Coordinates of C-alpha atoms in Angstrom, one line a residue:
Chain A
M14 CA 23.8 35.9 19.7
K15 CA 26.9 33.8 19.2
T16 CA 29.3 34.1 16.5
P17 CA 29.8 31.3 14.0
S18 CA 33.2 30.5 15.4
E19 CA 31.6 29.7 18.7
D20 CA 29.1 27.5 17.1
H21 CA 31.8 25.7 15.4
D22 CA 33.7 25.2 18.7
L23 CA 30.5 24.0 20.3
I24 CA 29.8 21.4 17.7
R25 CA 33.4 20.2 17.6
W26 CA 33.3 19.9 21.4
L27 CA 30.0 17.9 21.1
D28 CA 31.6 15.6 18.6
D29 CA 34.8 15.4 20.7
E30 CA 36.9 16.8 17.9
L31 CA 38.6 19.6 19.7
P32 CA 42.4 19.2 20.4
P33 CA 43.2 19.2 24.1
L34 CA 44.3 22.8 24.2
E35 CA 41.3 24.1 22.4
R36 CA 39.0 21.8 24.4
E37 CA 40.4 23.2 27.7
R38 CA 39.9 26.7 26.4
F39 CA 36.4 26.0 25.4
V40 CA 35.5 24.4 28.7
T41 CA 36.9 27.4 30.5
R42 CA 34.8 29.7 28.5
M43 CA 31.8 27.5 28.9
N44 CA 32.2 27.4 32.7
A45 CA 32.3 31.2 32.7
D46 CA 29.2 31.5 30.5
P47 CA 26.1 29.8 32.0
I48 CA 24.0 30.4 28.8
L49 CA 26.6 28.7 26.6
R50 CA 26.9 25.9 29.1
G51 CA 23.1 25.4 29.2
E52 CA 23.0 25.2 25.4
A53 CA 25.9 22.8 25.3
E54 CA 24.3 20.5 27.8
A55 CA 20.9 20.7 26.0
M56 CA 22.5 19.8 22.7
R57 CA 24.6 17.0 24.3
E58 CA 21.4 15.6 25.8
L59 CA 19.6 15.8 22.4
A60 CA 22.5 14.0 20.8
R61 CA 22.4 11.3 23.4
E62 CA 18.6 10.8 22.9
L63 CA 19.1 10.5 19.2
R64 CA 21.8 8.0 19.5
A65 CA 19.8 6.0 22.0
H66 CA 16.7 5.8 19.8
L67 CA 18.1 5.5 16.4
P68 CA 19.6 2.3 15.0
K69 CA 23.3 2.1 14.8
T70 CA 23.3 1.8 11.1
L71 CA 20.7 2.8 8.6
P72 CA 20.8 2.2 4.9
V73 CA 20.8 5.5 3.1
P74 CA 17.4 6.2 1.7
H75 CA 17.5 7.4 -1.9
A76 CA 21.2 6.7 -2.2
D77 CA 21.4 7.9 -5.7
F78 CA 20.1 11.3 -4.8
F79 CA 22.3 11.4 -1.7
N80 CA 25.4 10.6 -3.8
S81 CA 24.5 13.2 -6.4
Q82 CA 24.1 15.8 -3.7
I83 CA 27.5 15.0 -2.3
Q84 CA 29.0 15.4 -5.7
V85 CA 27.4 18.8 -6.0
R86 CA 28.8 19.8 -2.7
I87 CA 32.3 18.6 -3.8
A88 CA 32.0 20.6 -7.0
R89 CA 31.1 23.7 -5.0
E90 CA 34.0 23.2 -2.7
E91 CA 36.4 22.9 -5.6
N92 CA 35.0 25.9 -7.3
P93 CA 33.8 28.3 -4.6
S94 CA 33.4 31.3 -6.9
R95 CA 30.4 29.6 -8.5
A96 CA 28.8 28.6 -5.3
S97 CA 26.8 30.8 -2.9
R98 CA 28.1 29.8 0.4
T99 CA 26.5 30.2 3.8
P100 CA 28.4 30.7 7.0
A101 CA 29.7 27.4 8.3
G102 CA 27.6 27.2 11.5
S103 CA 24.5 29.0 10.4
W104 CA 22.3 25.9 10.3
L105 CA 23.1 25.3 13.9
E106 CA 21.0 28.3 14.8
W107 CA 18.0 26.0 14.2
F108 CA 18.9 24.1 17.3
R109 CA 18.8 27.3 19.4
L110 CA 15.1 27.9 18.7
P111 CA 13.0 27.1 21.8
G112 CA 11.3 23.7 21.6
L113 CA 13.0 22.8 18.4
A114 CA 15.3 20.3 20.2
L115 CA 12.3 18.4 21.4
G116 CA 10.7 18.6 18.1
A117 CA 13.8 17.3 16.3
A118 CA 14.1 14.4 18.7
A119 CA 10.4 13.6 18.2
A120 CA 10.8 13.8 14.4
A121 CA 13.8 11.5 14.7
L122 CA 11.9 9.0 16.7
V123 CA 9.0 9.1 14.2
F124 CA 11.4 8.7 11.4
G125 CA 13.1 5.8 13.0
A126 CA 9.8 4.1 13.7
T127 CA 8.5 4.8 10.3
F128 CA 11.6 3.5 8.7
A129 CA 11.5 0.3 10.7
W130 CA 7.9 -0.2 9.9
Q131 CA 8.4 0.4 6.2
H132 CA 11.3 -2.0 6.1
E133 CA 9.1 -4.7 7.7
S134 CA 6.2 -4.1 5.3
L135 CA 8.3 -4.1 2.2
K136 CA 6.9 -7.5 1.3
N137 CA 3.3 -6.8 2.1
S138 CA 0.7 -5.1 0.1
L139 CA -0.2 -1.7 1.5
V140 CA -3.3 0.5 1.3
L141 CA -2.1 4.0 1.1
T142 CA -5.3 6.0 0.8
T143 CA -9.1 5.3 0.8
Y144 CA -12.0 7.3 -0.2
A145 CA -15.6 6.2 0.0
P146 CA -17.9 8.6 -2.0
D147 CA -20.9 7.6 0.2
P148 CA -20.4 9.5 3.5
G149 CA -22.2 6.6 5.3
V150 CA -19.5 4.2 4.4
T151 CA -16.4 3.9 6.4
A152 CA -13.2 2.2 5.2
Q153 CA -10.7 0.7 7.7
T154 CA -7.5 -0.9 6.7
W155 CA -4.9 -2.9 8.5
F156 CA -2.5 -5.7 7.9
S157 CA -3.4 -9.0 9.5
D158 CA -0.3 -10.8 10.8
D159 CA -2.2 -14.0 11.3
A160 CA -3.5 -14.1 7.8
Q161 CA -0.5 -12.4 6.2
A162 CA -3.0 -10.2 4.3
T163 CA -3.9 -6.6 3.9
V164 CA -7.5 -5.9 4.8
L165 CA -9.7 -3.1 3.5
M166 CA -12.9 -3.4 5.5
L167 CA -16.0 -1.4 4.3
D168 CA -18.7 -0.8 6.8
G169 CA -22.0 0.9 6.4
L170 CA -22.6 -0.5 2.9
E171 CA -26.1 -1.1 1.8
E172 CA -26.9 -4.8 2.0
M173 CA -27.4 -6.7 -1.2
P174 CA -31.0 -7.9 -1.5
A175 CA -31.2 -11.5 -0.4
D176 CA -33.4 -12.5 -3.3
R177 CA -31.0 -11.1 -5.8
P178 CA -28.9 -13.7 -7.6
L179 CA -25.2 -13.1 -8.0
V180 CA -23.7 -14.3 -11.3
G181 CA -20.1 -15.0 -11.3
F182 CA -17.6 -15.6 -14.1
L183 CA -14.6 -17.7 -14.7
R184 CA -12.3 -15.6 -16.8
E185 CA -8.7 -15.9 -17.6
A186 CA -6.6 -13.0 -19.0
N187 CA -7.5 -12.4 -22.7
A188 CA -9.5 -15.7 -22.9
E189 CA -13.0 -14.7 -23.7
R190 CA -14.4 -18.1 -24.2
Q191 CA -14.1 -19.2 -20.6
M192 CA -16.9 -16.9 -19.3
L193 CA -19.7 -18.8 -17.7
A194 CA -22.5 -18.3 -15.3
V195 CA -22.2 -19.8 -11.9
A196 CA -25.0 -22.0 -10.6
L197 CA -25.9 -20.5 -7.3
Q198 CA -28.8 -22.2 -5.6
N199 CA -31.5 -20.5 -3.7
E200 CA -32.9 -21.8 -0.5
H201 CA -35.1 -24.3 -2.4
G202 CA -32.1 -25.8 -4.2
T203 CA -33.1 -24.2 -7.6
P204 CA -30.1 -22.9 -9.5
Y205 CA -30.3 -19.4 -10.8
A206 CA -28.1 -20.2 -13.8
R207 CA -26.6 -23.4 -15.2
P208 CA -23.0 -23.5 -16.1
R209 CA -22.0 -24.4 -19.6
P210 CA -21.4 -28.1 -20.0
D211 CA -17.8 -27.6 -20.6
A212 CA -17.4 -25.1 -17.8
V213 CA -15.6 -25.8 -14.5
P214 CA -18.1 -25.5 -11.6
L215 CA -17.3 -22.6 -9.5
T216 CA -19.6 -23.1 -6.5
A217 CA -16.8 -24.8 -4.7
N218 CA -15.1 -24.3 -1.4
L219 CA -11.6 -23.1 -1.5
G220 CA -9.1 -25.8 -1.3
E221 CA -7.0 -26.3 1.9
Chain B
M108 CA -19.1 9.5 -16.0
R109 CA -20.3 6.5 -13.9
I110 CA -22.5 5.3 -16.7
L111 CA -19.7 5.7 -19.2
A112 CA -17.4 3.7 -17.0
F113 CA -20.0 1.0 -16.4
I114 CA -20.6 0.7 -20.1
C115 CA -16.9 0.3 -20.6
C116 CA -16.9 -2.4 -18.0
L117 CA -19.8 -4.2 -19.6
C118 CA -18.0 -4.0 -22.9
A119 CA -14.9 -5.5 -21.3
M120 CA -17.0 -8.2 -19.8
T121 CA -18.8 -9.2 -23.0
H122 CA -16.0 -8.5 -25.4
P123 CA -12.8 -8.9 -23.5
G124 CA -9.7 -7.9 -25.4
Q125 CA -11.5 -6.0 -28.1
G126 CA -10.7 -2.6 -26.6
I127 CA -7.1 -3.4 -27.0
A128 CA -7.5 -5.0 -30.4
A129 CA -8.9 -1.7 -31.7
R130 CA -5.4 -0.2 -31.6
P131 CA -3.4 -2.5 -33.9
D132 CA -0.9 0.2 -34.7
R133 CA 0.3 0.3 -31.1
G134 CA 0.9 -3.4 -31.0
Q135 CA 0.5 -5.4 -27.8
P136 CA 0.0 -3.3 -24.7
A137 CA 2.7 -3.3 -22.1
I138 CA 1.7 -5.3 -19.1
E139 CA 2.8 -4.6 -15.5
G140 CA 1.7 -7.8 -14.0
K141 CA -1.2 -10.2 -13.6
V142 CA -3.8 -10.1 -10.8
W143 CA -6.2 -12.7 -9.7
G144 CA -9.5 -11.5 -8.4
A145 CA -12.3 -13.4 -6.8
L146 CA -15.6 -12.6 -5.3
I147 CA -16.2 -14.8 -2.3
H148 CA -19.3 -15.4 -0.3
A149 CA -18.5 -15.9 3.4
T150 CA -21.1 -17.6 5.5
A151 CA -21.2 -19.5 8.7
A152 CA -19.4 -22.8 8.8
S153 CA -21.2 -25.7 7.2
S154 CA -20.1 -29.3 7.8
D155 CA -21.5 -30.5 4.4
A156 CA -19.2 -28.3 2.5
A157 CA -17.5 -30.0 -0.5
K158 CA -13.8 -29.4 -0.8
T159 CA -12.7 -28.5 -4.2
S160 CA -9.8 -26.4 -5.4
T161 CA -10.2 -23.3 -7.3
T162 CA -9.5 -23.1 -11.0
A163 CA -6.8 -20.5 -10.8
P164 CA -3.3 -20.6 -9.4
V165 CA -4.1 -18.8 -6.1
I166 CA -2.2 -18.2 -3.0
R167 CA -1.8 -20.9 -0.5
D168 CA -4.1 -21.4 2.5
L169 CA -6.6 -18.9 1.2
Q170 CA -9.4 -20.3 3.2
Q171 CA -7.4 -20.3 6.5
R172 CA -6.3 -16.8 5.8
L173 CA -9.8 -15.6 5.2
A174 CA -11.0 -17.4 8.4
K175 CA -8.5 -15.4 10.4
V176 CA -9.7 -12.1 9.1
F177 CA -13.4 -13.0 9.1
P178 CA -13.6 -15.3 12.1
E179 CA -17.4 -15.1 12.2
H180 CA -17.5 -17.0 9.0
G181 CA -16.3 -20.5 8.4
R182 CA -17.3 -21.2 4.8
F183 CA -15.9 -19.3 1.9
E184 CA -17.5 -20.0 -1.5
I185 CA -16.2 -18.6 -4.7
I186 CA -18.8 -16.9 -6.7
G187 CA -16.5 -15.9 -9.6
E188 CA -12.9 -15.4 -10.3
H189 CA -10.9 -13.5 -12.9
L190 CA -7.2 -13.6 -13.9
Q191 CA -6.4 -10.3 -15.5
D192 CA -3.4 -8.6 -17.0
V193 CA -2.6 -5.2 -15.5
F194 CA -1.9 -2.9 -18.4
R195 CA 0.6 -0.1 -18.1
E196 CA -1.3 2.4 -20.2
Y197 CA -4.8 1.3 -20.0
E198 CA -7.2 0.6 -17.2
S199 CA -8.0 -3.0 -16.4
W200 CA -11.1 -4.5 -15.0
V201 CA -11.2 -7.5 -12.7
V202 CA -14.7 -8.8 -13.1
P203 CA -15.4 -12.0 -11.3
S204 CA -19.0 -11.1 -11.2
K205 CA -21.2 -8.8 -13.1
D206 CA -22.5 -7.4 -9.8
I207 CA -19.3 -6.6 -8.0
F208 CA -16.0 -5.8 -9.8
L209 CA -12.8 -3.9 -9.6
K210 CA -11.2 -1.2 -11.8
V211 CA -7.4 -1.3 -11.7
D212 CA -5.2 1.5 -12.9
S213 CA -1.5 1.0 -12.8
K214 CA 0.6 3.8 -11.4
G215 CA 3.9 2.0 -12.2
P216 CA 6.1 -0.5 -10.5
A217 CA 6.7 -0.1 -6.7
P218 CA 10.2 0.0 -5.2
G219 CA 11.1 -3.4 -4.0
G220 CA 8.6 -5.2 -6.3
G221 CA 4.9 -5.0 -6.8
I222 CA 2.8 -2.4 -8.5
N223 CA 1.4 0.9 -7.4
L224 CA -2.3 0.7 -8.2
H225 CA -5.4 2.9 -8.1
L226 CA -8.3 0.7 -7.4
Q227 CA -12.0 1.4 -7.6
F228 CA -14.4 -1.1 -6.0
W229 CA -17.6 -1.1 -8.0
R230 CA -21.1 -2.5 -7.1
D231 CA -23.3 -2.2 -10.2
Q232 CA -23.0 1.4 -11.2
Q233 CA -21.8 2.7 -7.9
V234 CA -18.2 3.1 -6.7
L235 CA -18.0 1.9 -3.2
V236 CA -14.4 2.9 -2.5
K237 CA -11.4 4.3 -4.2
T238 CA -8.0 3.4 -3.0
D239 CA -4.3 3.8 -3.8
T240 CA -2.6 0.6 -3.0
I241 CA 0.8 -1.1 -3.4
L242 CA 0.1 -4.6 -4.3
K243 CA 3.0 -7.0 -3.6
P244 CA 3.4 -10.4 -5.2
G245 CA 1.6 -13.1 -3.2
S246 CA 0.4 -10.7 -0.6
P247 CA -3.4 -10.6 -0.9
L248 CA -5.7 -7.7 -0.4
F249 CA -9.0 -8.6 1.2
I250 CA -11.8 -6.2 0.7
G251 CA -14.8 -6.7 3.0
G252 CA -17.8 -5.8 0.9
P253 CA -21.5 -5.7 1.5
K254 CA -23.6 -8.3 3.4
W255 CA -25.6 -10.7 1.3
R256 CA -28.0 -13.3 2.6
D257 CA -26.5 -14.8 5.7
G258 CA -23.0 -13.7 5.0
R259 CA -20.7 -11.2 3.5
L260 CA -19.2 -10.7 0.1
I261 CA -15.4 -10.5 0.1
F262 CA -13.2 -9.4 -2.8
V263 CA -9.8 -11.0 -2.9
L264 CA -7.1 -9.5 -5.1
V265 CA -3.7 -11.1 -5.5
L266 CA -0.8 -10.0 -7.6
Q267 CA 0.7 -13.1 -9.1
E268 CA 4.4 -13.9 -8.4

């Protein structure tokens, strides 16, 4: 178990913040301690991986919250008697847990990919969750780049009977007089319903 | 519960706006946005198709977009369409057809624009799917619905810009 001061030196060494004399002293100690050297190299490798896979600059997510937390920290620093403080390097113990370095790197990669994807999809509609009460129905969702549309595809639905007419409406918001039945024709050309004389026919192809 | 919801839906279809008018003390309900919904019958391509525009201000190139998602179909025919306000406090119903329709519940504005919505896709008295969705202006949601006759029914939902 290393003391917090050693942790502090290690982190400062990783960040290249040690003055020359202290740096030399730390390197000497590191060369004499294979365990410490192993840890230092592992952490340096982790830092290199993170730098290689994360963008150079990232906008701060939830900046308001971030700023407020900084202000809380500043207030604690200015009035230490009111704050419960933890040893300076204690959080670094996390990095010493076996496998956590890899996990942290993977999490950072996932975060970076997710952030990039979210940034890209800011302008697109997004399906967050789906639930089909009928267990025989499956719902798949994706974004079609070609169509620039979000798709929610339902499979396994019971087919609508072919002889069942579908009646459509033309309705505008809060305009109740514009409802009408749509004339859908069957295979013999017979309409199921006739539109009102003043109605706009709806059995039309979409315009190009 | 389903029956109650369907009755509400039918009331909304036959007496639109009256559910809101029954609360005069609250004034006009707050509106988050306006959505356009359409029920479309997609079938195989037909050369004798007439080319007419829809009656609502819709997104551009809707037919081409649909054809890219549903390439097995070439003809897209509107069965019904509905332009509906999305209320902040109340549920809204997008009912382009009495057979297939959509319940829309606002969950508030989405960061960066658009609305967080809870949608329920109904066929008659049955909920086919429930979904939480962020709908962005001008970015359509295509719901591939049940097959009908020689094609498929598609529900298109667009948040107006």
